[in-house]
C-alpha cells in the first residue's frame, strides 16, 4: 500500500512535522515511495459530541438518508460522532469504512407522550430502569435521557421523571457500564441529575452558579449546542397562545444563555461541541457550532479543543496524532486557531487513512 505524506503544523502543539499515513495509521518514520497527500494545518479528527444519525423530523429515516447525514458530517471534518439518541438502528454505519466513527446511545428515553413524536423509548417512572437497561444494551456505552420537556397539563417545562427515578436510572446505567447524558432545557431537573452523578448535560440552559460549581468538581461535562438554542424563540412563539408560562420560560432561558454557558466555562466545566444535527438542523454543520461557541466568548483554542483533541480523549479515542494512531485528521490551508471560519473549508479530510473532500 502506498504511503501518503502530509506536512505542516500539527495541532494542538503546532509543531511542524512530516506525517505519513500507511495502512490507515500514522507514522513519523518516512516510508519509501511516499506520495504527497496535502500540506497545511493538521488537526486531529473533529468530534460532533451531539448529533443524531438516522433521525428526521418525524422519527427514524431510511438508510439512504442516514448515510447522507453521515457523509455530510464526514465532509465537514467530523470524524467521530457521539449520537445523542436515534430512533433508527444505525449499527450498520460502524461497518462502513467511509463513514465517521460512531458512538451510539440507543434511543432517547422519555416519559410517555412527553417528547417529540416517534423519537423516544417512552415509559412511565416504573418502567424507567428497565428502559435504561434496554438502551444500554443496544448502545455503545452511553444512555440518553429526556430530562425535561413541556408538561401540557402544567403548561410549563417540567422534569420528565421524579428525582428518585432519575437517580435510579443513572445507577442502573452505570451498573451496565454506560455513561448517562440528558436533554435539559430548564433548571428544575438539574440539581437531582447532577447530585445523582450524571456524566453529561445536553443544552444546560437552566444551569445556575451553584450547579456549575458542582459539575466542575465532579467532572460532569456540558454540551451546550449553542447554535441549536436559536430555536428557543420559535418554540416560545409557537407555544405562546396555548402555553404562555412555557413560552415565558423558554424566552428567559434564551435571554440568559450566554451568561449561563460562560459561567460554566469560568467554573471549569468541560465543554464539548455538539451541532444537534437532526430534523431541525442539517448535518455537516459542526463548524457552525464551533463558531457559535467562539462568538459567545470562548477562546479559539478552548473551542477547537472542545471539537477535537479534548473531545476525542473524553470519548476514549486518541486525542492527538501520535505514532501508530488511526489516521483520522483534517487539513486546513490556514491556522484555525487564528480564524475558525476556515473549519468550513477543509483542504483535506482523512478518515482511516483515506483522503476525502
Ligand atoms: Zn439532540
Coordinates of N, CA, C and O and ligand atoms in Angstrom, one line a residue, residues 50 52 84 108 115 144 203 276, ligand 1:
X50 N -22.7 15.8 19.9 CA -24.2 15.7 20.0 C -24.8 15.8 18.6 O -25.0 16.9 18.1
X52 N -27.5 13.4 15.6 CA -28.4 12.3 15.5 C -28.4 11.7 14.1 O -28.9 12.3 13.2
X84 N -26.6 11.3 20.0 CA -27.3 11.6 21.3 C -28.7 11.1 21.2 O -29.6 11.7 21.7
X108 N -33.5 7.8 22.6 CA -33.8 8.6 23.8 C -34.7 7.9 24.7 O -35.6 7.1 24.2
X115 N -42.2 13.9 24.6 CA -41.1 14.3 23.8 C -41.6 14.3 22.4 O -42.7 14.1 22.1
X144 N -29.1 8.1 26.7 CA -29.7 9.4 26.6 C -31.1 9.5 27.3 O -32.0 8.9 26.8
X203 N -27.5 20.8 26.3 CA -28.1 22.1 26.3 C -27.8 22.9 27.6 O -27.0 23.8 27.6
X276 N -26.1 19.1 17.3 CA -27.5 18.7 17.4 C -28.1 18.5 16.0 O -29.3 18.8 15.8
Ligands
LIG1 ZN1 -30.3 16.4 20.2

